[in-house]
XYZ file of C-alpha atoms in Angstrom:
230
model
C -79.756 22.560 -95.605
C -77.117 22.172 -92.880
C -79.343 19.561 -91.191
C -79.667 17.601 -94.433
C -75.896 17.636 -94.986
C -75.270 16.518 -91.397
C -77.816 13.724 -91.725
C -76.254 12.664 -95.015
C -72.767 12.657 -93.441
C -73.855 10.431 -90.554
C -75.690 8.157 -92.974
C -72.503 7.678 -95.008
C -70.457 6.998 -91.861
C -73.048 4.537 -90.567
C -73.174 2.693 -93.872
C -69.369 2.518 -93.953
C -69.331 1.071 -90.447
C -72.001 -1.456 -91.351
C -69.919 -2.737 -94.251
C -67.272 -3.796 -91.701
C -69.792 -6.021 -89.936
C -69.634 -9.583 -91.214
C -73.181 -10.735 -92.001
C -74.481 -14.127 -90.929
C -73.677 -16.725 -93.585
C -76.003 -19.732 -93.549
C -74.235 -21.530 -96.402
C -70.861 -21.205 -94.729
C -72.356 -22.406 -91.455
C -73.568 -25.536 -93.246
C -70.146 -26.115 -94.817
C -68.393 -25.733 -91.473
C -70.794 -28.196 -89.861
C -69.591 -30.836 -92.313
C -65.940 -29.862 -91.930
C -66.228 -30.245 -88.166
C -67.825 -33.686 -88.546
C -65.061 -34.733 -90.933
C -62.437 -33.530 -88.470
C -63.879 -35.423 -85.519
C -65.212 -38.680 -86.922
C -61.960 -40.647 -87.238
C -60.745 -39.345 -83.893
C -63.975 -40.639 -82.403
C -63.218 -44.045 -83.907
C -59.916 -44.086 -82.012
C -61.517 -43.500 -78.620
C -61.323 -46.573 -76.354
C -64.836 -45.999 -75.011
C -66.601 -45.934 -78.390
C -69.551 -48.320 -78.416
C -69.718 -51.167 -80.961
C -72.953 -49.674 -82.299
C -71.420 -46.256 -82.890
C -68.311 -47.820 -84.415
C -70.432 -49.821 -86.851
C -72.464 -46.721 -87.715
C -69.343 -44.729 -88.587
C -67.892 -47.594 -90.613
C -71.107 -47.735 -92.639
C -71.293 -43.962 -93.137
C -67.631 -43.718 -94.165
C -67.453 -46.964 -96.148
C -64.773 -48.385 -93.869
C -63.824 -52.035 -93.631
C -62.055 -53.909 -90.844
C -58.880 -53.576 -92.920
C -59.187 -49.783 -92.605
C -58.879 -49.884 -88.833
C -55.627 -49.731 -86.882
C -52.690 -48.012 -88.591
C -54.689 -47.557 -91.789
C -57.218 -45.422 -89.895
C -54.496 -42.897 -89.036
C -53.624 -42.605 -92.725
C -57.269 -41.979 -93.595
C -57.544 -39.365 -90.843
C -54.382 -37.591 -92.005
C -55.707 -37.437 -95.558
C -58.983 -35.995 -94.275
C -57.090 -33.454 -92.157
C -55.192 -32.294 -95.236
C -58.401 -31.962 -97.261
C -60.009 -30.012 -94.423
C -57.028 -27.664 -94.215
C -57.282 -26.851 -97.919
C -60.976 -25.989 -97.469
C -60.323 -23.936 -94.350
C -57.502 -21.941 -95.927
C -59.806 -21.035 -98.812
C -62.480 -19.959 -96.320
C -60.006 -17.805 -94.388
C -58.752 -16.196 -97.590
C -62.310 -15.287 -98.562
C -63.883 -14.363 -95.215
C -61.168 -14.041 -92.605
C -61.899 -16.066 -89.480
C -65.546 -17.264 -89.601
C -66.515 -16.422 -86.044
C -69.659 -16.422 -83.943
C -71.283 -13.414 -85.618
C -70.843 -14.962 -89.073
C -71.695 -18.645 -88.511
C -72.973 -18.937 -84.936
C -71.998 -21.600 -82.429
C -70.578 -24.230 -82.385
C -69.597 -23.772 -86.047
C -67.306 -20.882 -85.078
C -64.976 -23.523 -83.610
C -64.702 -25.648 -86.775
C -61.806 -23.754 -88.350
C -59.987 -23.767 -85.010
C -60.178 -27.580 -84.809
C -58.779 -28.000 -88.298
C -55.858 -25.658 -87.630
C -55.199 -27.255 -84.234
C -54.842 -30.617 -85.981
C -52.611 -29.216 -88.732
C -48.929 -28.261 -89.105
C -49.953 -24.623 -89.672
C -50.484 -23.449 -86.091
C -47.681 -20.901 -86.200
C -49.055 -19.371 -89.396
C -52.605 -18.944 -88.117
C -52.095 -18.313 -84.386
C -52.300 -14.494 -84.811
C -55.631 -14.930 -86.616
C -56.929 -17.130 -83.799
C -55.828 -14.582 -81.198
C -57.607 -11.793 -83.088
C -60.810 -13.857 -83.229
C -60.554 -14.560 -79.496
C -59.878 -10.902 -78.660
C -62.955 -9.921 -80.686
C -65.116 -12.503 -78.837
C -65.700 -14.428 -82.058
C -64.062 -17.491 -80.497
C -63.653 -18.572 -76.852
C -60.340 -17.347 -75.470
C -59.594 -20.785 -74.008
C -59.263 -22.155 -77.553
C -56.581 -19.598 -78.327
C -54.888 -20.641 -75.074
C -54.934 -24.281 -76.156
C -53.430 -23.479 -79.536
C -50.721 -21.324 -77.984
C -49.875 -24.153 -75.571
C -49.627 -26.621 -78.440
C -47.300 -24.314 -80.355
C -45.058 -23.946 -77.309
C -44.996 -27.696 -76.704
C -44.087 -28.354 -80.337
C -41.199 -25.926 -79.896
C -40.063 -27.850 -76.781
C -40.907 -24.869 -74.578
C -42.955 -24.648 -71.383
C -46.661 -24.187 -71.964
C -48.671 -21.500 -70.166
C -52.176 -22.805 -69.504
C -51.456 -26.492 -68.938
C -53.720 -27.767 -71.718
C -51.350 -30.045 -73.605
C -50.662 -33.650 -72.701
C -47.970 -35.670 -74.427
C -48.020 -39.454 -74.533
C -44.926 -41.601 -74.974
C -45.175 -45.230 -76.082
C -42.677 -47.963 -75.293
C -42.667 -51.722 -75.732
C -41.722 -53.955 -72.829
C -41.920 -57.757 -72.908
C -43.964 -57.504 -76.090
C -46.506 -55.171 -74.514
C -47.025 -51.507 -75.313
C -46.763 -49.198 -72.329
C -47.936 -45.592 -72.298
C -46.609 -42.685 -70.272
C -48.839 -39.623 -70.482
C -47.824 -36.372 -68.852
C -49.009 -32.803 -68.759
C -46.313 -30.959 -70.665
C -44.314 -28.715 -68.284
C -45.997 -25.455 -67.316
C -44.160 -22.155 -67.053
C -45.791 -21.088 -63.788
C -47.395 -24.184 -62.215
C -48.133 -22.523 -58.872
C -50.450 -19.976 -60.507
C -51.709 -21.948 -63.493
C -55.130 -22.716 -61.990
C -55.871 -19.030 -61.492
C -54.811 -18.389 -65.072
C -56.953 -21.275 -66.318
C -60.014 -19.991 -64.469
C -59.581 -16.476 -65.844
C -59.225 -17.910 -69.357
C -62.492 -19.862 -69.322
C -61.376 -23.346 -68.247
C -63.690 -25.088 -65.784
C -61.197 -27.671 -64.493
C -58.052 -27.219 -62.464
C -54.910 -28.687 -63.971
C -55.135 -31.524 -61.435
C -58.718 -32.330 -62.456
C -57.828 -32.077 -66.137
C -54.858 -34.435 -65.821
C -56.928 -36.984 -63.903
C -59.781 -36.759 -66.404
C -57.591 -37.215 -69.484
C -54.853 -39.565 -68.290
C -56.517 -41.258 -65.326
C -53.460 -40.374 -63.244
C -52.592 -37.748 -60.671
C -51.003 -34.567 -61.971
C -47.235 -34.460 -61.653
C -45.163 -31.340 -62.154
C -42.424 -32.193 -64.630
C -39.633 -29.751 -65.330
C -38.868 -29.016 -68.956
C -35.508 -30.740 -68.527
C -37.218 -33.920 -67.256
C -39.776 -33.941 -70.071
C -37.149 -33.426 -72.755
C -35.030 -36.226 -71.299
C -38.013 -38.600 -71.436
C -38.733 -37.489 -74.993
C -35.137 -38.044 -76.080
C -34.924 -41.428 -74.368
C -38.042 -42.789 -76.070
C -37.207 -41.515 -79.566
């Protein structure tokens, strides 16, 4: 009798633990696949290296005309970002963060992309950190979101992931200054990046994204540039 009661007790505990495990959700995975595509497609259109064939394909798929390109494309993207955020907030309310165990990879990154491109980073950063701590999301993505939050607050970033571009017009031509936003501890940032899952040093990253050598700006210098170009 004691054995049966013990077995029953462990069965109840095991079942209770199993209810905390988020089961794989194929329908949600499918929904997140589309959300990710919607998040990326207009950003892809803005890339300078997009091929004419790919550009035409996207325009056909999204019913875009030549009049929709340029400034109009940013408006379309912003509207899509807002629609994605509404969907993602409903998903979070229902499931929490849909991580790797629930939707697999790469769909576990879809919600992160939408939040990263939204004005709600501060609200959802704790959720992203929890997902990263639980291995449901790569830690480097949390690092990128934290860096973006710090940059938006005009503070030094930690991992050196955020690049800010400033645009000026000179003699009728648009000039761009892109810089890695100031880092709190630049002498040790590469070690921190490596331990956080980044494969490039900050120098390699800056060269890859901006085409220029990495320069260490102080926060004071960056804020002065920002104020001057406003």
